[in-house]
Amino acid sequence: MIKTSSDPKHPRFLSNFYRDLLSEGVRKGITSLQGLTAHGRGETFDYLMGEKTCSFARVSIQAAASLLLLSKFPVISVNGNTVILSGKGLVKLSQLINCPLEINLYHASKLRERKIFTYLQNLGGMNILLPDKTKIKGIYSNRKMISKSGQKMADLVFIPLEDGDRTRALIHLGKKVITIDLNPLSRTANDATITIVDNIVRALPLLIQVITQFRQLSRNELQSKLNSYDNKKNLARALRFIRKRLAELA
Ligand code: ATP
């Protein structure tokens, strides 16, 4: 297990804690160096929103739970940041909805893929897929490489902390996409079917909690929760929240 030297009394303890985890993830060959800067972009938006789960995120978590329970073949796509920040939660989610965890890396290497595979296995992950020779059209990065028994077949792909190209390509293929992204302006946030604007370390445990509750609901009840959700309106709420908070602080 990765350890941190961060002092719990420090006012930015949690932020330092997750930075330590990710730095250790780099040393272990799981997180890429570029993943650290991507985390920094997320932290900026988290700071602007007060580092807490806002009501608009709770609304999208409910919609995401409904869609995950309604879909026929969901797949969870994981990368070097998500497994380090939320590996246990991702494994738990894959067990809860009985779906594969598919490793998909921007800065890919066979060695990193194997390390992430072993890391997830050690956390109890059983259904873990690696990319094979299957490709998604319209992507020029390594993220085009997917698994034919995973994302290729999926009707829904859960891709937290993703870049816009793959989100767009998956949507063009007719798949639904759920993301967790602190940046309500990103291409991923705007193209996804459901965007949870929150930090993955807070949002994933809540998503798991809501799925556990919603498992008692009928398909009709889940569908009606989904029907009342509007991603664009919810993203607009996030932006208005940031504007209001900054205006108040100013
Ligand atoms: P896009 O291509 O979609 O416009 P991007 O180029 O910023 O976005 P990446 O660099 O791949 O995409 O970054 C991934 C996204 O993850 C960023 O939008 C960032 O804000 C977000 N992010 C980083 N860390 C976290 C976190 N801990 N929780 C939630 N979101 C995060």
mmCIF file of C-alpha atoms and ligand atoms in Angstrom:
data_model
loop_
_atom_site.group_PDB
_atom_site.id
_atom_site.type_symbol
_atom_site.label_atom_id
_atom_site.label_comp_id
_atom_site.label_asym_id
_atom_site.label_seq_id
_atom_site.Cartn_x
_atom_site.Cartn_y
_atom_site.Cartn_z
ATOM 1 C CA MET A 1 0.000 0.000 0.000
ATOM 2 C CA ILE A 2 1.242 3.520 -0.796
ATOM 3 C CA LYS A 3 2.158 5.626 2.265
ATOM 4 C CA THR A 4 2.144 9.402 2.712
ATOM 5 C CA SER A 5 4.293 11.681 4.839
ATOM 6 C CA SER A 6 1.640 14.430 4.916
ATOM 7 C CA ASP A 7 0.818 15.850 8.364
ATOM 8 C CA PRO A 8 -2.924 15.581 9.233
ATOM 9 C CA LYS A 9 -2.723 18.980 11.004
ATOM 10 C CA HIS A 10 -1.611 20.754 7.840
ATOM 11 C CA PRO A 11 -4.472 22.925 6.440
ATOM 12 C CA ARG A 12 -3.997 21.379 3.008
ATOM 13 C CA PHE A 13 -3.537 17.879 4.339
ATOM 14 C CA LEU A 14 -5.825 16.106 1.895
ATOM 15 C CA SER A 15 -4.405 17.887 -1.116
ATOM 16 C CA ASN A 16 -0.861 17.026 0.018
ATOM 17 C CA PHE A 17 -1.930 13.469 0.775
ATOM 18 C CA TYR A 18 -3.205 12.862 -2.757
ATOM 19 C CA ARG A 19 -0.138 14.554 -4.255
ATOM 20 C CA ASP A 20 2.042 12.149 -2.246
ATOM 21 C CA LEU A 21 -0.005 9.209 -3.467
ATOM 22 C CA LEU A 22 0.362 10.271 -7.097
ATOM 23 C CA SER A 23 4.093 10.973 -6.739
ATOM 24 C CA GLU A 24 4.512 7.510 -5.274
ATOM 25 C CA GLY A 25 2.407 6.247 -8.182
ATOM 26 C CA VAL A 26 4.988 7.744 -10.552
ATOM 27 C CA ARG A 27 7.838 6.099 -8.643
ATOM 28 C CA LYS A 28 6.011 2.783 -8.871
ATOM 29 C CA GLY A 29 5.648 3.229 -12.644
ATOM 30 C CA ILE A 30 1.836 3.391 -12.486
ATOM 31 C CA THR A 31 1.102 7.115 -12.927
ATOM 32 C CA SER A 32 2.728 9.093 -15.750
ATOM 33 C CA LEU A 33 4.512 12.408 -15.154
ATOM 34 C CA GLN A 34 1.886 14.043 -17.346
ATOM 35 C CA GLY A 35 -0.739 12.575 -15.004
ATOM 36 C CA LEU A 36 0.615 14.830 -12.258
ATOM 37 C CA THR A 37 -0.054 17.953 -14.289
ATOM 38 C CA ALA A 38 -3.513 16.683 -15.255
ATOM 39 C CA HIS A 39 -4.181 16.322 -11.531
ATOM 40 C CA GLY A 40 -3.083 19.935 -11.059
ATOM 41 C CA ARG A 41 -5.708 21.104 -13.551
ATOM 42 C CA GLY A 42 -8.309 19.191 -11.554
ATOM 43 C CA GLU A 43 -7.090 20.633 -8.236
ATOM 44 C CA THR A 44 -7.520 24.159 -9.575
ATOM 45 C CA PHE A 45 -11.211 23.621 -10.218
ATOM 46 C CA ASP A 46 -11.592 21.797 -6.909
ATOM 47 C CA TYR A 47 -10.104 24.854 -5.169
ATOM 48 C CA LEU A 48 -12.508 27.163 -7.004
ATOM 49 C CA MET A 49 -15.475 25.046 -5.896
ATOM 50 C CA GLY A 50 -14.407 24.868 -2.245
ATOM 51 C CA GLU A 51 -13.189 21.239 -2.278
ATOM 52 C CA LYS A 52 -16.570 19.758 -1.497
ATOM 53 C CA THR A 53 -19.232 17.797 -3.326
ATOM 54 C CA CYS A 54 -21.801 20.290 -4.611
ATOM 55 C CA SER A 55 -25.504 19.677 -5.224
ATOM 56 C CA PHE A 56 -25.034 19.567 -9.022
ATOM 57 C CA ALA A 57 -22.565 16.691 -8.544
ATOM 58 C CA ARG A 58 -25.055 14.817 -6.361
ATOM 59 C CA VAL A 59 -27.664 15.173 -9.125
ATOM 60 C CA SER A 60 -25.305 13.679 -11.729
ATOM 61 C CA ILE A 61 -24.270 10.896 -9.342
ATOM 62 C CA GLN A 62 -27.933 9.844 -9.116
ATOM 63 C CA ALA A 63 -28.283 9.907 -12.907
ATOM 64 C CA ALA A 64 -24.997 7.992 -13.300
ATOM 65 C CA ALA A 65 -26.103 5.325 -10.812
ATOM 66 C CA SER A 66 -29.372 4.899 -12.737
ATOM 67 C CA LEU A 67 -27.614 4.612 -16.089
ATOM 68 C CA LEU A 68 -25.033 2.137 -14.760
ATOM 69 C CA LEU A 69 -27.834 -0.060 -13.407
ATOM 70 C CA LEU A 70 -29.859 0.184 -16.626
ATOM 71 C CA SER A 71 -27.075 -0.506 -19.105
ATOM 72 C CA LYS A 72 -26.530 -3.965 -20.583
ATOM 73 C CA PHE A 73 -22.758 -4.010 -20.789
ATOM 74 C CA PRO A 74 -20.958 -1.254 -18.898
ATOM 75 C CA VAL A 75 -17.164 -1.058 -18.824
ATOM 76 C CA ILE A 76 -14.984 0.946 -16.422
ATOM 77 C CA SER A 77 -11.952 2.479 -18.115
ATOM 78 C CA VAL A 78 -9.008 3.087 -15.770
ATOM 79 C CA ASN A 79 -5.709 4.951 -16.048
ATOM 80 C CA GLY A 80 -2.646 5.666 -13.904
ATOM 81 C CA ASN A 81 -4.296 8.513 -11.975
ATOM 82 C CA THR A 82 -7.619 6.820 -11.296
ATOM 83 C CA VAL A 83 -6.137 3.566 -9.960
ATOM 84 C CA ILE A 84 -3.820 5.432 -7.580
ATOM 85 C CA LEU A 85 -6.496 7.853 -6.331
ATOM 86 C CA SER A 86 -9.433 5.460 -6.254
ATOM 87 C CA GLY A 87 -8.238 1.922 -7.015
ATOM 88 C CA LYS A 88 -10.240 0.249 -4.239
ATOM 89 C CA GLY A 89 -13.408 2.107 -5.206
ATOM 90 C CA LEU A 90 -13.014 1.165 -8.868
ATOM 91 C CA VAL A 91 -12.621 -2.503 -7.948
ATOM 92 C CA LYS A 92 -15.679 -2.263 -5.673
ATOM 93 C CA LEU A 93 -17.732 -0.607 -8.421
ATOM 94 C CA SER A 94 -16.763 -3.300 -10.939
ATOM 95 C CA GLN A 95 -17.920 -5.980 -8.476
ATOM 96 C CA LEU A 96 -21.125 -4.134 -7.630
ATOM 97 C CA ILE A 97 -22.299 -3.804 -11.231
ATOM 98 C CA ASN A 98 -20.451 -6.901 -12.407
ATOM 99 C CA CYS A 99 -18.439 -5.293 -15.181
ATOM 100 C CA PRO A 100 -14.836 -5.281 -16.374
ATOM 101 C CA LEU A 101 -12.112 -2.783 -15.505
ATOM 102 C CA GLU A 102 -10.308 -1.952 -18.746
ATOM 103 C CA ILE A 103 -6.844 -0.425 -18.642
ATOM 104 C CA ASN A 104 -6.546 2.408 -21.152
ATOM 105 C CA LEU A 105 -3.510 4.689 -21.053
ATOM 106 C CA TYR A 106 -2.586 7.836 -22.936
ATOM 107 C CA HIS A 107 1.135 7.386 -22.253
ATOM 108 C CA ALA A 108 1.013 3.651 -22.735
ATOM 109 C CA SER A 109 3.679 1.003 -22.312
ATOM 110 C CA LYS A 110 3.301 -2.725 -21.800
ATOM 111 C CA LEU A 111 5.226 -2.394 -18.527
ATOM 112 C CA ARG A 112 2.836 0.249 -17.130
ATOM 113 C CA GLU A 113 -0.145 -1.807 -18.239
ATOM 114 C CA ARG A 114 1.230 -4.871 -16.398
ATOM 115 C CA LYS A 115 1.935 -2.818 -13.277
ATOM 116 C CA ILE A 116 -1.588 -1.401 -13.223
ATOM 117 C CA PHE A 117 -2.984 -4.872 -13.855
ATOM 118 C CA THR A 118 -1.083 -6.294 -10.865
ATOM 119 C CA TYR A 119 -1.975 -3.282 -8.691
ATOM 120 C CA LEU A 120 -5.703 -3.808 -9.376
ATOM 121 C CA GLN A 121 -5.383 -7.554 -8.844
ATOM 122 C CA ASN A 122 -3.790 -6.909 -5.441
ATOM 123 C CA LEU A 123 -6.803 -4.744 -4.564
ATOM 124 C CA GLY A 124 -9.097 -7.674 -5.352
ATOM 125 C CA GLY A 125 -9.872 -6.854 -9.001
ATOM 126 C CA MET A 126 -10.761 -9.992 -10.936
ATOM 127 C CA ASN A 127 -12.253 -8.896 -14.229
ATOM 128 C CA ILE A 128 -9.411 -6.774 -15.657
ATOM 129 C CA LEU A 129 -8.913 -6.238 -19.377
ATOM 130 C CA LEU A 130 -5.924 -4.977 -21.323
ATOM 131 C CA PRO A 131 -6.035 -3.374 -24.778
ATOM 132 C CA ASP A 132 -5.588 -5.809 -27.660
ATOM 133 C CA LYS A 133 -5.311 -5.000 -31.360
ATOM 134 C CA THR A 134 -8.813 -3.474 -31.465
ATOM 135 C CA LYS A 135 -8.906 0.262 -32.270
ATOM 136 C CA ILE A 136 -11.466 3.059 -31.949
ATOM 137 C CA LYS A 137 -11.687 5.256 -35.062
ATOM 138 C CA GLY A 138 -10.970 8.962 -34.789
ATOM 139 C CA ILE A 139 -8.308 8.839 -32.060
ATOM 140 C CA TYR A 140 -4.653 9.421 -32.796
ATOM 141 C CA SER A 141 -3.218 8.759 -29.329
ATOM 142 C CA ASN A 142 -2.589 5.423 -27.657
ATOM 143 C CA ARG A 143 -6.033 5.634 -26.151
ATOM 144 C CA LYS A 144 -7.387 4.307 -29.455
ATOM 145 C CA MET A 145 -6.274 0.803 -28.415
ATOM 146 C CA ILE A 146 -9.124 -0.968 -26.624
ATOM 147 C CA SER A 147 -10.222 -4.473 -25.737
ATOM 148 C CA LYS A 148 -12.584 -6.333 -28.054
ATOM 149 C CA SER A 149 -14.238 -7.975 -25.047
ATOM 150 C CA GLY A 150 -14.524 -4.649 -23.211
ATOM 151 C CA GLN A 151 -15.094 -1.200 -24.669
ATOM 152 C CA LYS A 152 -15.667 -2.564 -28.172
ATOM 153 C CA MET A 153 -18.820 -4.340 -26.940
ATOM 154 C CA ALA A 154 -19.851 -1.855 -24.262
ATOM 155 C CA ASP A 155 -23.068 0.162 -24.429
ATOM 156 C CA LEU A 156 -21.772 2.394 -21.618
ATOM 157 C CA VAL A 157 -18.215 3.395 -20.765
ATOM 158 C CA PHE A 158 -17.367 4.953 -17.416
ATOM 159 C CA ILE A 159 -14.240 7.044 -18.031
ATOM 160 C CA PRO A 160 -13.250 9.224 -15.092
ATOM 161 C CA LEU A 161 -10.425 11.765 -15.687
ATOM 162 C CA GLU A 162 -10.452 11.391 -19.436
ATOM 163 C CA ASP A 163 -9.366 13.517 -22.386
ATOM 164 C CA GLY A 164 -11.841 14.756 -24.935
ATOM 165 C CA ASP A 165 -10.801 12.742 -27.982
ATOM 166 C CA ARG A 166 -11.847 9.373 -26.649
ATOM 167 C CA THR A 167 -15.059 10.645 -25.125
ATOM 168 C CA ARG A 168 -16.052 12.116 -28.480
ATOM 169 C CA ALA A 169 -15.070 8.948 -30.360
ATOM 170 C CA LEU A 170 -17.067 6.722 -27.991
ATOM 171 C CA ILE A 171 -20.130 8.954 -28.322
ATOM 172 C CA HIS A 172 -19.781 8.852 -32.136
ATOM 173 C CA LEU A 173 -19.819 5.055 -31.892
ATOM 174 C CA GLY A 174 -23.230 5.310 -30.215
ATOM 175 C CA LYS A 175 -22.009 4.467 -26.720
ATOM 176 C CA LYS A 176 -23.058 6.308 -23.587
ATOM 177 C CA VAL A 177 -20.303 7.888 -21.511
ATOM 178 C CA ILE A 178 -20.180 8.746 -17.808
ATOM 179 C CA THR A 179 -17.240 10.774 -16.581
ATOM 180 C CA ILE A 180 -15.970 12.351 -13.380
ATOM 181 C CA ASP A 181 -14.233 15.606 -14.246
ATOM 182 C CA LEU A 182 -13.580 18.603 -12.013
ATOM 183 C CA ASN A 183 -13.356 20.872 -15.049
ATOM 184 C CA PRO A 184 -16.864 21.751 -16.277
ATOM 185 C CA LEU A 185 -15.269 23.395 -19.341
ATOM 186 C CA SER A 186 -13.388 20.348 -20.634
ATOM 187 C CA ARG A 187 -14.360 18.684 -23.899
ATOM 188 C CA THR A 188 -15.009 15.466 -21.978
ATOM 189 C CA ALA A 189 -17.348 17.221 -19.534
ATOM 190 C CA ASN A 190 -19.281 18.740 -22.427
ATOM 191 C CA ASP A 191 -19.484 15.666 -24.659
ATOM 192 C CA ALA A 192 -20.227 12.994 -22.053
ATOM 193 C CA THR A 193 -23.748 11.715 -21.468
ATOM 194 C CA ILE A 194 -23.344 12.339 -17.733
ATOM 195 C CA THR A 195 -20.592 14.451 -16.138
ATOM 196 C CA ILE A 196 -19.981 14.350 -12.412
ATOM 197 C CA VAL A 197 -18.186 17.623 -11.647
ATOM 198 C CA ASP A 198 -16.405 16.563 -8.477
ATOM 199 C CA ASN A 199 -13.143 15.062 -7.257
ATOM 200 C CA ILE A 200 -13.006 11.337 -7.952
ATOM 201 C CA VAL A 201 -11.905 10.680 -4.359
ATOM 202 C CA ARG A 202 -15.233 12.062 -3.073
ATOM 203 C CA ALA A 203 -17.520 11.204 -5.994
ATOM 204 C CA LEU A 204 -16.730 7.501 -6.366
ATOM 205 C CA PRO A 205 -17.669 6.464 -2.796
ATOM 206 C CA LEU A 206 -20.931 8.425 -3.186
ATOM 207 C CA LEU A 207 -21.646 6.762 -6.519
ATOM 208 C CA ILE A 208 -21.139 3.331 -4.929
ATOM 209 C CA GLN A 209 -23.462 4.300 -2.060
ATOM 210 C CA VAL A 210 -26.209 5.485 -4.432
ATOM 211 C CA ILE A 211 -25.928 2.381 -6.644
ATOM 212 C CA THR A 212 -26.331 0.215 -3.549
ATOM 213 C CA GLN A 213 -29.548 2.113 -2.672
ATOM 214 C CA PHE A 214 -30.869 2.223 -6.242
ATOM 215 C CA ARG A 215 -30.492 -1.529 -6.726
ATOM 216 C CA GLN A 216 -33.918 -1.858 -5.043
ATOM 217 C CA LEU A 217 -35.579 0.340 -7.718
ATOM 218 C CA SER A 218 -37.452 -0.945 -10.775
ATOM 219 C CA ARG A 219 -36.195 -0.226 -14.303
ATOM 220 C CA ASN A 220 -39.075 2.226 -14.764
ATOM 221 C CA GLU A 221 -38.078 4.135 -11.656
ATOM 222 C CA LEU A 222 -34.436 4.240 -12.773
ATOM 223 C CA GLN A 223 -35.470 5.352 -16.255
ATOM 224 C CA SER A 224 -37.588 8.188 -14.909
ATOM 225 C CA LYS A 225 -34.645 9.435 -12.789
ATOM 226 C CA LEU A 226 -32.537 9.391 -15.917
ATOM 227 C CA ASN A 227 -35.177 11.147 -18.030
ATOM 228 C CA SER A 228 -35.238 14.120 -15.681
ATOM 229 C CA TYR A 229 -31.461 14.639 -16.010
ATOM 230 C CA ASP A 230 -29.953 17.242 -18.352
ATOM 231 C CA ASN A 231 -26.131 17.267 -18.556
ATOM 232 C CA LYS A 232 -25.833 20.685 -20.211
ATOM 233 C CA LYS A 233 -28.054 22.321 -17.586
ATOM 234 C CA ASN A 234 -26.083 20.651 -14.822
ATOM 235 C CA LEU A 235 -22.747 21.865 -16.249
ATOM 236 C CA ALA A 236 -24.222 25.364 -16.421
ATOM 237 C CA ARG A 237 -25.100 25.046 -12.723
ATOM 238 C CA ALA A 238 -21.450 24.218 -11.966
ATOM 239 C CA LEU A 239 -20.238 27.288 -13.857
ATOM 240 C CA ARG A 240 -22.791 29.544 -12.164
ATOM 241 C CA PHE A 241 -21.737 28.114 -8.798
ATOM 242 C CA ILE A 242 -18.070 29.009 -9.477
ATOM 243 C CA ARG A 243 -19.044 32.510 -10.663
ATOM 244 C CA LYS A 244 -21.179 33.127 -7.558
ATOM 245 C CA ARG A 245 -18.530 31.785 -5.185
ATOM 246 C CA LEU A 246 -15.817 33.936 -6.733
ATOM 247 C CA ALA A 247 -18.091 36.990 -6.684
ATOM 248 C CA GLU A 248 -18.774 36.408 -2.984
ATOM 249 C CA LEU A 249 -15.086 35.904 -2.222
ATOM 250 C CA ALA A 250 -14.175 39.029 -4.192
HETATM 251 P P1 ATP B 1 -10.395 17.663 -22.557
HETATM 252 O O1 ATP B 1 -9.529 17.004 -23.587
HETATM 253 O O2 ATP B 1 -11.592 16.805 -22.195
HETATM 254 O O3 ATP B 1 -10.777 19.086 -22.820
HETATM 255 P P2 ATP B 1 -8.067 17.699 -20.797
HETATM 256 O O4 ATP B 1 -7.208 17.819 -21.988
HETATM 257 O O5 ATP B 1 -7.904 18.672 -19.683
HETATM 258 O O6 ATP B 1 -9.612 17.714 -21.156
HETATM 259 P P3 ATP B 1 -6.760 15.581 -19.435
HETATM 260 O O7 ATP B 1 -5.532 16.380 -19.469
HETATM 261 O O8 ATP B 1 -6.678 14.172 -19.892
HETATM 262 O O9 ATP B 1 -7.960 16.230 -20.236
HETATM 263 O O10 ATP B 1 -7.232 15.684 -17.901
HETATM 264 C C1 ATP B 1 -8.203 14.945 -17.363
HETATM 265 C C2 ATP B 1 -9.289 15.766 -16.697
HETATM 266 O O11 ATP B 1 -9.406 15.251 -15.359
HETATM 267 C C3 ATP B 1 -9.067 17.281 -16.525
HETATM 268 O O12 ATP B 1 -10.227 17.943 -17.005
HETATM 269 C C4 ATP B 1 -8.939 17.524 -15.031
HETATM 270 O O13 ATP B 1 -9.596 18.698 -14.624
HETATM 271 C C5 ATP B 1 -9.657 16.314 -14.450
HETATM 272 N N1 ATP B 1 -9.152 15.853 -13.147
HETATM 273 C C6 ATP B 1 -7.864 15.753 -12.733
HETATM 274 N N2 ATP B 1 -7.792 15.259 -11.491
HETATM 275 C C7 ATP B 1 -9.075 15.001 -11.104
HETATM 276 C C8 ATP B 1 -9.661 14.451 -9.932
HETATM 277 N N3 ATP B 1 -8.911 14.077 -8.887
HETATM 278 N N4 ATP B 1 -11.004 14.305 -9.897
HETATM 279 C C9 ATP B 1 -11.768 14.688 -10.951
HETATM 280 N N5 ATP B 1 -11.271 15.233 -12.084
HETATM 281 C C10 ATP B 1 -9.951 15.388 -12.170
#
